[in-house]
XYZ file of C-alpha atoms in Angstrom:
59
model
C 6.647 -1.290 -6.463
C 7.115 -4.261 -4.093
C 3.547 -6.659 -4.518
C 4.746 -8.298 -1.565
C 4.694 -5.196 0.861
C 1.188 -4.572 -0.715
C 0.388 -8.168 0.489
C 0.722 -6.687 4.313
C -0.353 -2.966 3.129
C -3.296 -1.795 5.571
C -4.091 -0.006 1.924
C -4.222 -3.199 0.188
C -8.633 -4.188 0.097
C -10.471 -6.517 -1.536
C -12.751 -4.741 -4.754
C -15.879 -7.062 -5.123
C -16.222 -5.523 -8.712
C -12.444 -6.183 -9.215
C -12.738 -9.442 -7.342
C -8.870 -8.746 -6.712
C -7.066 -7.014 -3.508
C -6.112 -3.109 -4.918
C -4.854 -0.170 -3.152
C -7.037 2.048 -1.316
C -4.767 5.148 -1.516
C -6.835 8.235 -2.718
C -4.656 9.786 -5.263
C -5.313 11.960 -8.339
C -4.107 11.442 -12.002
C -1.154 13.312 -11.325
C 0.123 11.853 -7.962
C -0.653 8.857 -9.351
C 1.573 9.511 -12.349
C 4.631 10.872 -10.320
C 4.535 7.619 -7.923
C 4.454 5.213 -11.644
C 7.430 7.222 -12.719
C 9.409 7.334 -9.673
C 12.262 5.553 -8.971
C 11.381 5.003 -5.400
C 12.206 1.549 -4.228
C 9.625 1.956 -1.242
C 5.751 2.575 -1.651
C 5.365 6.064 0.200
C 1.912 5.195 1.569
C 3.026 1.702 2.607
C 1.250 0.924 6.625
C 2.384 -1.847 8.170
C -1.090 -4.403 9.156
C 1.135 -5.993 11.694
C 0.326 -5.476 14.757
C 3.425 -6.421 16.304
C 5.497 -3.992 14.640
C 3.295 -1.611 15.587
C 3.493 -2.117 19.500
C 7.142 -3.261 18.969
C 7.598 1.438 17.948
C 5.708 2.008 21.328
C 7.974 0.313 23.424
């Protein structure tokens, strides 16, 4: 997948035991399989931590 979407990911934290920004999305071995296989050009549980896109939808 894209690193620099994860860069702006709302999933994207910083691990202290890691001491490295991961993803936060809760998935098991499978899912987590099927999304390392896929072909999928966009990460499905990519949220946008831009708060102007955000409001930009509401209007």
């Amino acid at each position: 997948m894209d690193d620099v979407l994860c860069q702006f990911c709302n999933n994207c934290v910083y691990d202290d035991e890691e001491e490295d920004y991961v993803c936060d999305v809760e998935m098991d071995e499978d899912e987590f399989a099927r999304f390392m296989l896929s072909e999928q050009k966009v990460c499905p549980f990519y949220q946008s931590n831009n708060e102007y896109e955000v409001v930009k939808h509401q209007m």
